[in-house]
Coordinates of C-alpha atoms in Angstrom, one line a residue:
M1 CA 0.0 29.2 12.2
P2 CA 0.6 29.0 8.5
K3 CA -2.4 29.0 6.1
K4 CA -3.3 25.4 5.1
I5 CA -4.1 25.0 1.4
A6 CA -5.3 21.7 0.0
L7 CA -4.8 20.7 -3.7
F8 CA -6.7 17.8 -5.2
A9 CA -5.7 16.2 -8.5
C10 CA -5.4 12.9 -10.4
G11 CA -1.8 12.1 -11.4
W12 CA -2.4 10.6 -14.8
A13 CA -1.5 14.0 -16.4
F14 CA 1.6 14.1 -14.2
D15 CA 3.5 16.7 -16.3
L16 CA 0.6 19.2 -16.0
L17 CA 0.2 18.5 -12.3
H18 CA 3.9 18.9 -11.8
D19 CA 4.0 22.3 -13.5
Y20 CA 0.8 23.4 -11.7
A21 CA 2.2 22.3 -8.3
K22 CA 5.6 23.9 -8.9
G23 CA 3.9 27.2 -9.9
A24 CA 1.8 27.1 -6.7
A25 CA 4.8 26.2 -4.5
K26 CA 6.9 29.0 -6.1
R27 CA 4.1 31.5 -5.3
M28 CA 4.2 30.5 -1.6
H29 CA 7.8 31.6 -1.1
G30 CA 8.0 34.3 1.5
L31 CA 4.3 33.8 2.6
D32 CA 3.1 31.9 5.6
V33 CA 1.5 29.1 3.7
D34 CA 1.7 25.3 3.5
L35 CA 0.4 23.2 0.6
Y36 CA -1.1 19.7 1.0
I37 CA -1.5 17.8 -2.3
F38 CA -3.8 14.8 -2.4
V39 CA -3.1 12.8 -5.6
C40 CA -4.0 9.4 -7.0
Y41 CA -3.9 7.4 -10.2
P42 CA -7.4 5.9 -10.8
P43 CA -7.5 3.9 -14.0
Y44 CA -10.0 4.4 -16.8
V45 CA -10.2 0.9 -18.2
E46 CA -9.4 -1.4 -15.3
A47 CA -11.5 -2.7 -12.4
E48 CA -13.8 -0.4 -10.5
S49 CA -12.3 -1.6 -7.2
L50 CA -9.0 0.0 -8.2
K51 CA -10.7 3.4 -8.8
T52 CA -12.4 3.2 -5.4
G53 CA -9.1 2.4 -3.6
E54 CA -7.2 5.2 -5.3
L55 CA -9.9 7.9 -5.1
N56 CA -10.3 7.2 -1.3
I57 CA -7.3 9.5 -0.7
F58 CA -9.5 12.5 -1.4
S59 CA -11.6 11.6 1.7
L60 CA -8.6 11.8 4.0
P61 CA -8.5 15.5 4.8
F62 CA -11.0 17.2 7.1
I63 CA -11.8 20.1 4.7
E64 CA -12.9 22.4 7.6
D65 CA -9.3 22.3 8.8
F66 CA -8.1 24.1 5.7
D67 CA -8.2 27.8 4.8
G68 CA -8.8 27.1 1.1
T69 CA -8.7 24.5 -1.6
L70 CA -7.3 24.2 -5.1
V71 CA -8.8 21.6 -7.5
L72 CA -7.1 20.6 -10.8
G73 CA -10.5 19.8 -12.2
N74 CA -9.5 18.8 -15.7
A75 CA -7.5 15.9 -14.1
I76 CA -10.5 14.7 -12.1
D77 CA -13.2 13.4 -14.4
H78 CA -14.5 10.4 -12.7
V79 CA -18.3 10.7 -12.2
G80 CA -19.2 12.6 -9.1
V81 CA -15.7 13.0 -7.6
Y82 CA -15.1 16.6 -8.6
D83 CA -18.6 17.7 -7.5
S84 CA -18.1 15.9 -4.2
I85 CA -14.9 17.8 -3.4
I86 CA -16.6 21.2 -4.3
R87 CA -19.6 20.4 -2.1
R88 CA -17.5 19.5 0.9
C89 CA -15.7 22.8 0.6
Q90 CA -19.0 24.6 0.2
D91 CA -20.4 22.9 3.4
A92 CA -17.2 23.8 5.3
K93 CA -17.5 27.4 4.0
I94 CA -14.0 27.6 2.6
P95 CA -13.1 29.1 -0.7
V96 CA -12.2 27.0 -3.8
V97 CA -10.2 27.9 -6.9
S98 CA -10.8 25.3 -9.7
T99 CA -8.7 24.9 -12.8
G100 CA -10.0 23.1 -15.9
R101 CA -13.6 22.8 -14.8
T102 CA -16.2 25.4 -13.6
D103 CA -18.6 25.3 -10.8
D104 CA -21.1 27.9 -9.5
Y105 CA -19.5 27.9 -6.0
A106 CA -15.8 27.8 -7.0
Y107 CA -13.6 30.6 -8.4
F108 CA -12.0 29.6 -11.6
V109 CA -8.5 30.1 -13.1
G110 CA -7.9 28.3 -16.4
S111 CA -6.2 28.5 -19.7
D112 CA -8.3 29.7 -22.5
N113 CA -8.9 26.2 -23.9
Y114 CA -11.4 27.4 -26.5
D115 CA -9.1 30.1 -27.8
G116 CA -6.1 27.8 -27.8
A117 CA -8.0 25.1 -29.7
R118 CA -9.4 27.7 -32.2
S119 CA -5.9 28.9 -33.0
L120 CA -4.7 25.4 -33.7
Y121 CA -7.7 24.3 -35.8
T122 CA -7.7 27.6 -37.8
H123 CA -4.0 27.0 -38.5
L124 CA -4.6 23.5 -39.8
I125 CA -7.5 24.5 -42.0
E126 CA -6.2 27.8 -43.4
K127 CA -2.5 26.8 -43.8
H128 CA -2.7 23.1 -44.4
G129 CA -6.1 22.7 -46.0
I130 CA -7.4 19.9 -43.9
K131 CA -11.0 18.9 -44.6
K132 CA -11.5 15.5 -43.0
P133 CA -9.8 15.0 -39.6
V134 CA -10.2 12.4 -37.0
F135 CA -10.3 13.6 -33.3
I136 CA -8.6 11.3 -30.8
A137 CA -10.5 12.2 -27.6
G138 CA -9.8 11.5 -23.9
N139 CA -12.8 10.0 -22.1
V140 CA -16.4 10.8 -22.4
N141 CA -16.7 13.0 -19.2
N142 CA -13.6 15.1 -19.7
E143 CA -14.6 18.8 -20.1
D144 CA -11.3 19.8 -21.8
S145 CA -11.4 17.0 -24.3
N146 CA -15.1 17.7 -25.2
T147 CA -14.4 21.5 -25.5
R148 CA -11.6 20.8 -28.0
Y149 CA -13.8 18.5 -30.1
E150 CA -16.7 20.9 -30.1
T151 CA -14.4 23.8 -31.1
L152 CA -13.0 21.7 -34.0
C153 CA -16.5 21.1 -35.3
E154 CA -17.3 24.9 -34.9
V155 CA -14.2 26.1 -36.7
M156 CA -14.8 23.6 -39.6
R157 CA -18.4 24.9 -40.0
E158 CA -17.1 28.5 -40.1
H159 CA -14.8 27.5 -43.0
G160 CA -17.6 25.8 -44.9
L161 CA -16.6 22.2 -44.0
D162 CA -18.6 19.4 -42.6
G163 CA -18.3 20.0 -38.9
D164 CA -21.3 17.9 -37.9
N165 CA -19.8 14.5 -38.7
V166 CA -16.2 14.7 -37.4
E167 CA -15.1 11.2 -36.5
R168 CA -14.2 10.9 -32.8
F169 CA -12.4 8.0 -31.0
Y170 CA -12.3 7.9 -27.2
S171 CA -8.8 6.8 -26.1
M172 CA -9.6 6.9 -22.4
W173 CA -6.3 8.8 -22.2
E174 CA -4.5 5.5 -22.9
P175 CA -1.8 5.7 -25.6
K176 CA -2.0 1.9 -26.2
L177 CA -5.7 2.2 -27.1
T178 CA -4.8 4.9 -29.6
V179 CA -2.1 2.7 -31.1
D180 CA -4.4 -0.3 -31.3
H181 CA -7.2 1.7 -32.9
I182 CA -5.0 3.1 -35.7
R183 CA -3.2 -0.2 -36.3
E184 CA -6.5 -2.1 -36.6
K185 CA -8.3 0.4 -38.7
Y186 CA -5.7 1.8 -41.1
S187 CA -3.5 -1.3 -41.6
D188 CA -5.9 -2.0 -44.5
R189 CA -4.6 0.2 -47.3
N190 CA -8.1 0.4 -48.7
V191 CA -9.2 2.5 -45.7
P192 CA -8.1 6.1 -46.5
L193 CA -6.2 8.1 -44.0
P194 CA -7.8 11.3 -42.6
D195 CA -6.2 14.6 -43.4
A196 CA -5.1 14.8 -39.8
F197 CA -5.2 13.1 -36.4
I198 CA -6.1 15.8 -34.0
C199 CA -5.3 14.5 -30.5
A200 CA -6.6 15.7 -27.1
N201 CA -3.1 15.6 -25.7
D202 CA 0.5 15.1 -26.7
N203 CA 0.7 11.5 -25.4
M204 CA -2.1 10.5 -27.8
A205 CA -0.3 12.4 -30.6
I206 CA 3.0 10.6 -30.1
A207 CA 1.1 7.3 -29.9
A208 CA -0.6 8.1 -33.2
C209 CA 2.8 8.9 -34.8
L210 CA 4.2 5.5 -33.6
A211 CA 1.2 3.6 -34.9
L212 CA 1.3 5.2 -38.3
E213 CA 5.0 4.6 -38.7
E214 CA 4.5 1.0 -37.6
I215 CA 2.0 0.3 -40.5
G216 CA 4.1 2.1 -43.1
Y217 CA 2.9 5.8 -43.1
E218 CA 4.9 8.9 -42.5
V219 CA 4.0 12.1 -40.6
P220 CA 3.5 14.7 -42.0
S221 CA 3.8 13.6 -45.6
D222 CA 1.0 11.1 -45.5
T223 CA -1.2 12.7 -42.8
L224 CA -0.8 15.4 -40.1
V225 CA -0.8 14.9 -36.4
T226 CA -1.3 17.4 -33.6
G227 CA -1.4 17.3 -29.8
Y228 CA -2.2 19.5 -26.9
D229 CA -0.3 20.6 -23.7
N230 CA 3.2 21.1 -25.3
D231 CA 5.0 18.4 -23.2
Y232 CA 8.7 18.3 -23.3
S233 CA 8.5 14.7 -24.8
A234 CA 6.4 16.1 -27.6
E235 CA 9.0 18.8 -28.3
I236 CA 11.9 16.4 -28.7
Y237 CA 10.0 13.7 -30.5
S238 CA 10.7 13.3 -34.2
P239 CA 8.7 14.7 -35.8
S240 CA 8.2 17.3 -33.1
I241 CA 4.5 17.7 -32.2
T242 CA 2.5 20.7 -33.1
S243 CA 0.8 21.6 -29.9
V244 CA -0.8 24.2 -27.6
D245 CA 0.9 25.3 -24.3
Q246 CA -1.7 25.8 -21.5
R247 CA 1.0 27.4 -19.2
F248 CA 0.2 25.2 -16.2
S249 CA 3.0 26.6 -14.1
D250 CA 1.4 30.1 -14.5
L251 CA -2.0 28.6 -13.8
G252 CA -0.8 27.1 -10.5
S253 CA 0.9 30.4 -9.4
Y254 CA -2.1 32.5 -10.3
A255 CA -4.6 30.1 -8.8
L256 CA -2.8 30.2 -5.4
R257 CA -2.6 34.0 -5.6
M258 CA -6.3 34.3 -6.2
L259 CA -7.2 31.8 -3.4
L260 CA -5.1 33.7 -0.9
D261 CA -6.7 37.0 -1.9
V262 CA -10.2 35.5 -1.5
I263 CA -9.2 34.1 2.0
D264 CA -8.0 37.6 3.0
G265 CA -11.3 39.1 1.9
N266 CA -10.1 40.8 -1.3
K267 CA -12.5 41.0 -4.1
R268 CA -11.6 39.0 -7.3
N269 CA -13.3 38.2 -10.5
K270 CA -15.1 34.9 -10.4
E271 CA -13.4 33.6 -13.5
V272 CA -9.9 34.4 -14.9
Y273 CA -8.5 33.0 -18.2
I274 CA -4.8 32.9 -19.2
G275 CA -4.1 32.8 -22.8
C276 CA -2.6 29.6 -24.5
E277 CA 0.3 29.6 -26.9
L278 CA 0.3 27.7 -30.2
F279 CA 3.6 26.0 -31.1
E280 CA 3.7 25.1 -34.8
S281 CA 6.1 22.2 -35.5
E282 CA 7.1 19.3 -37.7
S283 CA 4.1 17.0 -37.2
C284 CA 1.8 19.4 -39.2
G285 CA 4.5 20.2 -41.8
C286 CA 5.7 23.5 -40.3
R287 CA 9.1 24.6 -39.4
C288 CA 9.6 24.7 -35.6
M289 CA 10.9 28.0 -34.3
R290 CA 12.7 26.3 -31.4
D291 CA 16.2 24.8 -31.7
L292 CA 15.1 21.2 -31.9
E293 CA 18.6 20.0 -32.8
Y294 CA 20.0 21.4 -29.6
M295 CA 17.0 20.0 -27.5
R296 CA 17.4 16.5 -29.0
R297 CA 21.2 16.6 -28.5
M298 CA 20.7 17.5 -24.8
Q299 CA 18.1 14.7 -24.6
G300 CA 20.6 12.3 -26.0
K301 CA 23.1 13.3 -23.4
S302 CA 20.6 12.7 -20.7
V303 CA 19.9 9.1 -21.8
F304 CA 22.6 7.6 -19.7
Y305 CA 21.6 9.7 -16.7
N306 CA 17.9 8.7 -17.1
R307 CA 18.9 5.0 -17.5
M308 CA 21.1 5.3 -14.4
M309 CA 18.2 6.8 -12.4
D310 CA 15.9 4.1 -13.6
T311 CA 18.4 1.5 -12.4
I312 CA 18.7 3.2 -9.0
F313 CA 15.0 3.4 -8.7
E314 CA 14.5 -0.2 -9.5
R315 CA 17.3 -1.2 -7.2
N316 CA 15.9 0.8 -4.3
I317 CA 12.3 -0.4 -4.7
S318 CA 13.5 -4.0 -5.1
S319 CA 15.7 -3.6 -1.9
I320 CA 12.6 -2.3 0.0
E321 CA 10.6 -5.2 -1.2
N322 CA 13.2 -7.9 -0.4
R323 CA 13.9 -6.5 3.1
T324 CA 10.2 -5.9 3.9
L325 CA 9.1 -9.4 2.9
S326 CA 11.9 -11.1 4.9
G327 CA 10.0 -10.8 8.2
S328 CA 7.8 -13.5 9.7
T329 CA 5.9 -11.3 12.2
Y330 CA 4.2 -7.9 12.0
E331 CA 6.8 -6.4 14.4
E332 CA 9.6 -7.6 12.1
F333 CA 7.8 -6.1 9.1
E334 CA 7.7 -2.7 10.8
N335 CA 11.4 -2.8 11.7
N336 CA 12.4 -4.0 8.2
M337 CA 10.3 -1.3 6.6
R338 CA 11.8 1.5 8.7
E339 CA 15.4 0.3 8.0
A340 CA 14.7 -0.1 4.3
F341 CA 13.3 3.4 3.9
A342 CA 15.9 5.0 6.1
D343 CA 18.6 3.6 3.7
E344 CA 16.8 4.4 0.4
V345 CA 16.0 8.1 0.5
S346 CA 17.4 9.0 -3.0
Y347 CA 13.8 8.8 -4.4
I348 CA 11.5 9.5 -1.5
G349 CA 13.5 12.4 -0.2
K350 CA 14.3 13.2 3.4
T351 CA 10.8 13.7 4.7
F352 CA 8.6 10.7 4.3
H353 CA 5.8 9.1 6.3
M354 CA 3.9 5.8 5.9
V355 CA 0.7 5.6 7.9
L356 CA -1.3 2.3 8.1
E357 CA -4.8 1.4 9.2
P358 CA -5.0 -0.5 12.5
S359 CA -6.9 -3.2 10.6
F360 CA -3.7 -4.0 8.6
Q361 CA -2.0 -5.3 11.7
K362 CA -5.2 -7.0 12.9
A363 CA -5.5 -8.9 9.6
M364 CA -2.2 -10.7 10.3
S365 CA -3.8 -12.8 13.0
N366 CA -7.4 -12.6 11.9
L367 CA -8.2 -13.5 8.3
E368 CA -11.8 -12.4 8.8
T369 CA -10.7 -8.8 9.4
K370 CA -12.8 -6.2 7.4
F371 CA -10.9 -3.2 5.9
R372 CA -12.4 0.2 5.5
T373 CA -13.4 1.0 1.9
N374 CA -14.3 4.6 2.4
G375 CA -12.4 7.1 4.6
Y376 CA -9.8 6.5 7.2
S377 CA -9.8 5.4 10.9
R378 CA -9.5 8.1 13.6
I379 CA -6.4 6.5 15.1
M380 CA -3.7 5.3 12.6
N381 CA -0.3 3.6 13.0
A382 CA 2.7 5.6 11.8
V383 CA 5.0 2.8 10.6
I384 CA 7.5 5.3 9.2
S385 CA 7.9 8.9 10.3
M386 CA 11.0 10.6 8.9
E387 CA 11.3 14.4 9.0
N388 CA 14.3 16.0 7.4
G389 CA 16.3 12.8 7.4
K390 CA 15.5 11.9 11.1
M391 CA 13.5 8.8 11.8
M392 CA 11.1 9.3 14.7
N393 CA 8.7 7.0 16.5
F394 CA 5.0 7.9 16.5
P395 CA 3.3 4.5 16.9
E396 CA -0.2 6.0 16.9
F397 CA -1.6 9.4 16.0
E398 CA -4.9 11.0 14.9
S399 CA -5.4 10.8 11.1
R400 CA -7.0 14.2 11.2
K401 CA -3.4 15.6 11.8
L402 CA -2.5 14.1 8.4
V403 CA 1.3 14.2 9.1
P404 CA 2.7 12.5 12.3
Y405 CA 5.2 15.4 12.9
I406 CA 5.8 18.7 11.3
D407 CA 8.9 20.7 12.3
P408 CA 7.6 24.2 13.2
A409 CA 10.9 25.8 12.3
L410 CA 10.4 24.8 8.6
K411 CA 8.4 27.1 6.3
N412 CA 6.5 26.8 3.0
R413 CA 6.0 23.0 3.5
V414 CA 4.6 20.9 0.7
F415 CA 3.2 17.5 1.5
I416 CA 2.0 15.0 -1.1
F417 CA -0.4 12.3 0.0
V418 CA -0.9 9.1 -2.0
P419 CA -3.0 6.0 -1.1
I420 CA -2.0 2.5 -0.1
H421 CA -4.6 -0.1 -0.9
E422 CA -5.5 -3.5 -2.4
G423 CA -8.6 -3.1 -4.5
T424 CA -11.1 -1.5 -2.3
D425 CA -9.3 -2.5 0.9
N426 CA -7.8 0.6 2.5
Y427 CA -4.4 0.0 4.0
G428 CA -3.4 3.6 4.7
Y429 CA -1.4 6.3 2.9
M430 CA 2.1 7.7 2.2
V431 CA 3.3 11.3 2.5
F432 CA 6.2 12.8 0.6
G433 CA 7.4 16.0 2.1
D434 CA 9.0 19.1 0.4
N435 CA 9.6 17.1 -2.8
V436 CA 7.3 18.5 -5.5
D437 CA 9.6 17.0 -8.2
V438 CA 8.4 13.5 -7.1
L439 CA 5.3 14.4 -9.2
G440 CA 7.5 15.3 -12.2
N441 CA 8.1 11.7 -13.2
G442 CA 4.6 10.3 -13.0
N443 CA 5.8 6.9 -14.3
H444 CA 8.1 6.5 -11.4
L445 CA 5.7 7.8 -8.8
Y446 CA 2.9 5.6 -10.2
E447 CA 5.3 2.6 -10.3
F448 CA 6.4 3.3 -6.7
I449 CA 2.9 3.5 -5.4
S450 CA 1.9 0.3 -7.3
R451 CA 4.9 -1.6 -6.1
I452 CA 4.3 -0.5 -2.5
D453 CA 0.6 -1.7 -2.9
V454 CA 1.9 -5.1 -4.0
I455 CA 4.5 -5.3 -1.2
M456 CA 1.9 -4.5 1.4
S457 CA -0.5 -7.2 -0.1
K458 CA 2.3 -9.7 0.0
V459 CA 3.2 -8.9 3.6
R460 CA -0.4 -9.3 4.6
Q461 CA -0.7 -12.6 2.8
N462 CA 2.7 -14.0 4.0
I463 CA 2.4 -13.1 7.7
S464 CA -1.3 -14.1 7.9
L465 CA -0.5 -17.4 6.3
R466 CA 2.3 -18.0 8.7
V467 CA 0.0 -17.2 11.6
L468 CA -2.7 -19.5 10.1
N469 CA -0.2 -22.3 9.6
K470 CA 1.0 -21.8 13.2
K471 CA -2.6 -22.1 14.4
L472 CA -3.1 -25.2 12.4
V473 CA 0.1 -26.7 13.8
E474 CA -1.1 -25.9 17.3
L475 CA -4.4 -27.5 16.6
T476 CA -2.7 -30.7 15.3
E477 CA -0.3 -30.7 18.3
T478 CA -2.9 -30.0 21.0
D479 CA -4.7 -32.6 23.1
V480 CA -8.4 -32.0 22.7
L481 CA -9.3 -33.0 26.3
T482 CA -6.6 -31.3 28.4
H483 CA -5.4 -28.6 25.9
V484 CA -1.8 -29.4 26.6
K485 CA 0.6 -30.6 23.8
N486 CA -0.1 -34.1 22.4
R487 CA 2.1 -37.1 21.4
Q488 CA 2.7 -35.6 17.9
A489 CA 4.0 -32.4 19.5
Y490 CA 6.3 -34.5 21.8
A491 CA 7.6 -36.4 18.7
T492 CA 8.4 -33.0 17.0
K493 CA 10.2 -31.7 20.1
E494 CA 12.1 -35.0 20.5
A495 CA 13.4 -34.8 17.0
E496 CA 14.6 -31.2 17.7
L497 CA 16.4 -32.3 20.8
N498 CA 18.0 -35.3 19.0
S499 CA 19.3 -32.9 16.4
V500 CA 20.9 -30.8 19.1
I501 CA 22.4 -33.9 20.8
R502 CA 23.9 -35.1 17.5
S503 CA 25.5 -31.7 17.0
K504 CA 27.5 -32.3 20.3
A505 CA 26.2 -28.9 21.6
K506 CA 25.8 -28.7 25.3
I507 CA 22.3 -28.8 26.5
A508 CA 20.6 -29.3 29.9
F509 CA 17.2 -30.9 30.2
A510 CA 15.3 -33.5 32.1
L511 CA 12.2 -35.5 31.4
G512 CA 9.4 -36.2 33.9
V513 CA 7.2 -39.1 33.0
F514 CA 3.8 -39.4 34.9
D515 CA 1.2 -42.1 34.8
I516 CA -2.3 -41.6 36.3
N517 CA -3.3 -44.2 38.9
N518 CA -6.5 -46.2 38.7
L519 CA -8.0 -44.5 35.6
K520 CA -9.6 -47.8 34.5
R521 CA -11.4 -48.3 37.8
I522 CA -13.0 -44.8 37.6
N523 CA -14.0 -45.3 34.0
D524 CA -15.5 -48.7 34.8
G525 CA -17.1 -47.6 38.1
R526 CA -18.2 -44.0 37.5
G527 CA -18.2 -43.7 33.7
H528 CA -15.9 -42.0 31.2
E529 CA -17.1 -38.5 32.0
S530 CA -15.7 -38.9 35.5
G531 CA -12.6 -40.5 34.0
D532 CA -12.1 -37.5 31.8
A533 CA -12.5 -35.1 34.7
Y534 CA -9.9 -37.1 36.6
I535 CA -7.5 -36.8 33.7
V536 CA -8.0 -33.1 33.5
N537 CA -7.4 -32.6 37.2
C538 CA -4.2 -34.6 37.1
C539 CA -3.0 -32.6 34.1
S540 CA -3.9 -29.3 35.7
M541 CA -1.9 -30.2 38.8
L542 CA 1.2 -30.9 36.7
C543 CA 0.8 -27.7 34.7
K544 CA 0.6 -25.6 37.9
I545 CA 3.7 -27.2 39.4
F546 CA 5.9 -27.2 36.2
R547 CA 4.9 -23.6 35.3
S548 CA 7.9 -23.1 32.9
S549 CA 7.9 -26.5 31.2
P550 CA 5.7 -27.8 28.4
V551 CA 3.4 -30.7 29.4
Y552 CA 2.6 -33.4 26.8
R553 CA -0.1 -36.0 27.0
I554 CA 1.6 -38.9 25.3
G555 CA -1.0 -41.6 26.1
G556 CA -4.4 -42.1 27.5
D557 CA -3.2 -41.9 31.1
E558 CA 0.5 -40.9 30.6
F559 CA 2.1 -37.5 30.5
A560 CA 5.7 -36.2 29.9
V561 CA 7.1 -32.9 31.1
L562 CA 10.2 -31.4 29.5
L563 CA 12.2 -29.5 32.2
Q564 CA 14.5 -26.8 31.2
G565 CA 15.7 -23.5 32.7
D566 CA 14.5 -22.8 36.2
D567 CA 12.4 -25.9 36.4
Y568 CA 15.4 -28.0 35.5
E569 CA 17.4 -26.4 38.3
K570 CA 14.6 -27.1 40.7
R571 CA 13.7 -30.5 39.3
D572 CA 14.1 -32.5 42.6
E573 CA 12.1 -29.9 44.6
L574 CA 9.3 -29.9 42.0
M575 CA 9.1 -33.7 41.9
K576 CA 8.6 -33.7 45.7
L577 CA 6.0 -31.0 45.3
V578 CA 4.0 -33.4 43.1
K579 CA 3.8 -35.9 45.9
K580 CA 2.9 -33.3 48.5
R581 CA 0.1 -32.0 46.4
I582 CA -1.3 -35.4 45.9
F583 CA -1.5 -36.0 49.6
E584 CA -3.1 -32.6 50.2
I585 CA -5.8 -33.2 47.7
A586 CA -6.4 -36.8 49.1
A587 CA -6.9 -35.3 52.6
T588 CA -9.9 -33.3 51.4
N589 CA -11.7 -36.5 50.5
P590 CA -13.1 -35.4 47.1
P591 CA -15.0 -37.8 44.9
P592 CA -12.8 -40.0 42.6
E593 CA -13.1 -37.6 39.6
G594 CA -11.9 -34.8 41.8
M595 CA -8.9 -36.7 43.0
V596 CA -5.3 -36.4 41.8
S597 CA -3.0 -39.4 41.9
V598 CA 0.0 -39.9 39.6
A599 CA 3.1 -41.9 39.7
G600 CA 6.2 -40.1 38.4
G601 CA 9.8 -40.5 37.5
L602 CA 12.6 -38.2 36.4
G603 CA 15.3 -38.8 33.8
V604 CA 18.2 -36.3 33.5
Y605 CA 20.1 -35.9 30.2
E606 CA 23.8 -36.7 30.5
H607 CA 26.0 -35.0 27.9
G608 CA 28.4 -37.5 26.4
R609 CA 26.4 -40.5 27.6
D610 CA 23.0 -40.1 26.1
D611 CA 22.8 -40.3 22.2
R612 CA 19.0 -39.9 22.0
V613 CA 16.2 -38.5 24.0
A614 CA 14.7 -42.0 24.2
E615 CA 17.5 -43.0 26.6
V616 CA 16.5 -40.2 29.0
F617 CA 12.8 -41.1 28.6
A618 CA 13.6 -44.8 29.4
R619 CA 15.2 -43.9 32.7
A620 CA 12.3 -41.6 33.6
D621 CA 9.8 -44.3 32.6
S622 CA 11.6 -46.9 34.7
A623 CA 11.6 -44.5 37.7
M624 CA 7.9 -43.9 37.2
Y625 CA 7.1 -47.6 37.4
E626 CA 9.2 -47.9 40.5
D627 CA 7.2 -45.0 42.1
K628 CA 3.9 -46.7 41.1
V629 CA 5.0 -49.9 42.9
R630 CA 5.9 -47.9 46.0
M631 CA 2.6 -46.1 46.0
K632 CA 0.7 -49.4 45.8
E633 CA 2.7 -50.9 48.6
K634 CA 2.1 -47.9 50.9
G635 CA -1.6 -47.5 49.9
H636 CA -1.2 -44.1 48.4
E637 CA -3.4 -44.8 45.4
I638 CA -7.0 -43.7 45.3
N639 CA -9.3 -45.8 47.5
Y640 CA -13.0 -45.4 47.1
K641 CA -16.1 -47.5 47.1
I642 CA -18.2 -47.9 44.0

């Protein structure tokens, strides 16, 4: 059995996560190791329910089933989440290697954040003479962001500058908040610009440049801007962003190597730091040592390709949405979903699974269904299970297995798990197999997950509303006393049959019309409760005889039966059976409310002669009255003494 390694991360820093995961996956080659990546996109500024729904994916794995765990800690800074993961590993007694955050239990592999930040800030002060910067931070709980800010203050104090009052703005890692802040504060030309906007990552740095340009300032002539992480987008941006490369690919590779050593019992240092690399560039007024012209030219050439891939992605997800929403039942939804994903593998890859909570199906017919908000059910429904391009059928499986099927012949597997939910309601999860690059475009992956969440919510609403409407229709078309169909239901069915008749299509049916004998005498002599019991007995007898035909109560004491199929073929035999059953019950001499006595007549539809159902009904009704007269003459009605 291969070693199972879990990796936990939030995907908002998708470029760093992608590099880290690729580094770890590359290190696995030639080793008997599989990697399980649990990733989500909890927001920082939206509803708390969305965070709960996203972060629930971290509760999916049974940690004790794994040999070791990697945690990209600097991407998990929601209160208590990182600590919870570490404590679960500690309780299970499996080793952990953390990156970006330290813990007493975990081993640590990280970039030398402090040294990288010092080199950047020393460069800004000594070469560019900055004295009054503004720090664009991430969020309050992020360790990396806080370390970079504290290091800035320290370096300023070392150079005799005011390091105790450095202005800090929390962007919550949202570029838009950075743009809004700079636009609102510095659009007023009476507010002086700082010497530099020092940003906690490159996305914030690009956002700062965009905002400054929008309000009429230029970088670096009016103010300097720096970032952190050395993203490709920061390299090709104009001006290219001065930044610090944390070497996340090397971190992922080294972290996995350390974890495997610890699992095998080899002694390792508790903490290992990998040096960062400062890249001086245009946004601080330096000349970039890289060939920016070539990089930008190559980026320009890729514009068409990227636009084409965006179009394909949008086409695929729209196709999935349209096909999935076309079903009117849960079974149709499952079939449509399988067909849609089997046809649209360009993004998801050849190995993909969608696993749903049993409550998702239950909610289609029961609007009061409660969904799990924490953890996953023991038995799940594998709606889609595709391994290496082959669609398989695993309707139910234990969620502890995580993946419905894993081909034992394939090695160095990488599985990426993402949640499906609506707010706190847990719908299930998706699995991308052997497709690390799906993490590389975080915008697409986040958009894909979000769209699937919306699709699943729409499916739930659409089908449950159809079920509810059907129940409401059934209620309005059901007789309260006998629970067979009522006169309104008969009118609806009559309209349907009239439509078929007008179309000249061939159809075979007959109508049986039945009238209960002596109902008024029982109501007057025994009371309406006895009369109601009498009606129910008569109706029950008709339902038992005409088993394949709908029975309608079209009046207080009148019923109609629509005979089709086998009942139509046996119509004469069944009408005789009604009479036979009446005589059998009468012979038992029950009280009046226990009796069954109906007069009945049959009308058969004649193609080419009858233009409306009413004509068939008229013949049946006439035959019924003839039968009632015969019954009176022969004394076959109910006889009793009040």
